[in-house]
Amino acid sequence: MIISKLGAKGECKQYRILEGIGIVSKKSKEKFEVIEGETIDACLDRIKAAGYFPVRRTEEPIFAERIENGKVHYVPVDRKIVFEAKLIE
């Protein structure tokens, strides 16, 4: 069960009531990283199942250091995809 309350600054906060535990607060923004071996669609499904919707996607390259002829070269070998998501109200 999810309930909504207005916070001190007027923002709407959602709380999830769990049996035997009490009230647990959910963050209004959350970051989700695409896990190795996971597709982007699977990550988006995971975001939706957690009760959020994506608002921004960022990609960061991952570099490896290679030495050729005594010189150091940085070569992109992978990328890290992170979604910023907001709570569904």
Tab-separated table of C-alpha atoms in Angstrom:
chain	number	residue	atom	x	y	z
A	1	MET	CA	0.000	0.000	0.000
A	2	ILE	CA	1.337	3.459	-0.912
A	3	ILE	CA	0.177	6.692	0.730
A	4	SER	CA	1.093	10.291	-0.119
A	5	LYS	CA	1.760	13.136	2.326
A	6	LEU	CA	2.848	16.744	1.921
A	7	GLY	CA	6.251	17.477	3.409
A	8	ALA	CA	7.319	20.568	5.350
A	9	LYS	CA	8.350	22.397	2.162
A	10	GLY	CA	5.134	21.512	0.335
A	11	GLU	CA	6.620	18.653	-1.698
A	12	CYS	CA	4.627	15.471	-2.058
A	13	LYS	CA	6.277	12.423	-0.501
A	14	GLN	CA	5.141	8.878	-0.991
A	15	TYR	CA	5.397	6.240	1.697
A	16	ARG	CA	5.028	2.509	1.408
A	17	ILE	CA	3.399	0.696	4.338
A	18	LEU	CA	4.865	-2.755	4.808
A	19	GLU	CA	3.265	-5.364	7.022
A	20	GLY	CA	4.917	-5.552	10.424
A	21	ILE	CA	7.549	-2.923	9.579
A	22	GLY	CA	5.711	0.391	9.493
A	23	ILE	CA	6.180	3.307	7.121
A	24	VAL	CA	9.133	3.301	4.725
A	25	SER	CA	9.959	6.406	2.671
A	26	LYS	CA	10.796	6.229	-1.047
A	27	LYS	CA	13.188	8.703	-2.634
A	28	SER	CA	11.662	11.084	-5.176
A	29	LYS	CA	14.689	10.606	-7.485
A	30	GLU	CA	16.734	7.471	-7.988
A	31	LYS	CA	19.566	6.381	-10.295
A	32	PHE	CA	19.505	3.023	-12.077
A	33	GLU	CA	22.589	1.599	-13.790
A	34	VAL	CA	22.334	-0.885	-16.654
A	35	ILE	CA	23.952	-4.002	-15.193
A	36	GLU	CA	26.474	-5.998	-17.248
A	37	GLY	CA	24.585	-8.469	-19.437
A	38	GLU	CA	21.290	-6.586	-19.001
A	39	THR	CA	19.528	-4.947	-21.949
A	40	ILE	CA	18.300	-1.362	-21.821
A	41	ASP	CA	14.705	-2.607	-22.120
A	42	ALA	CA	15.201	-4.896	-19.115
A	43	CYS	CA	16.583	-1.959	-17.108
A	44	LEU	CA	13.586	0.191	-18.094
A	45	ASP	CA	11.256	-2.622	-16.979
A	46	ARG	CA	13.140	-2.756	-13.650
A	47	ILE	CA	12.697	1.015	-13.236
A	48	LYS	CA	8.955	0.737	-13.902
A	49	ALA	CA	8.599	-2.203	-11.486
A	50	ALA	CA	10.270	-0.115	-8.762
A	51	GLY	CA	7.617	2.606	-9.209
A	52	TYR	CA	9.723	5.152	-11.118
A	53	PHE	CA	9.819	6.579	-14.639
A	54	PRO	CA	13.036	7.551	-16.473
A	55	VAL	CA	13.701	11.255	-17.079
A	56	ARG	CA	17.360	11.263	-18.175
A	57	ARG	CA	19.937	8.903	-19.643
A	58	THR	CA	23.689	9.410	-19.335
A	59	GLU	CA	26.553	7.403	-20.777
A	60	GLU	CA	30.129	7.370	-19.552
A	61	PRO	CA	32.939	5.712	-21.505
A	62	ILE	CA	35.230	3.230	-19.779
A	63	PHE	CA	38.836	3.381	-20.958
A	64	ALA	CA	41.706	0.891	-20.892
A	65	GLU	CA	45.360	1.862	-20.866
A	66	ARG	CA	47.392	0.432	-23.771
A	67	ILE	CA	51.130	0.854	-24.230
A	68	GLU	CA	52.340	0.903	-27.850
A	69	ASN	CA	55.934	1.732	-28.789
A	70	GLY	CA	56.568	3.089	-25.298
A	71	LYS	CA	53.616	5.513	-25.462
A	72	VAL	CA	50.480	5.250	-23.368
A	73	HIS	CA	47.178	5.286	-25.267
A	74	TYR	CA	43.730	5.285	-23.704
A	75	VAL	CA	41.246	3.210	-25.681
A	76	PRO	CA	37.491	3.053	-24.997
A	77	VAL	CA	36.540	-0.529	-24.149
A	78	ASP	CA	33.027	-0.232	-22.721
A	79	ARG	CA	30.374	2.231	-21.559
A	80	LYS	CA	28.313	2.737	-18.425
A	81	ILE	CA	24.646	3.706	-18.938
A	82	VAL	CA	22.814	5.328	-16.011
A	83	PHE	CA	19.153	6.374	-15.948
A	84	GLU	CA	17.899	9.087	-13.595
A	85	ALA	CA	14.287	8.355	-12.663
A	86	LYS	CA	11.518	10.108	-10.748
A	87	LEU	CA	8.911	8.530	-8.529
A	88	ILE	CA	5.526	7.914	-10.148
A	89	GLU	CA	2.927	9.913	-8.219
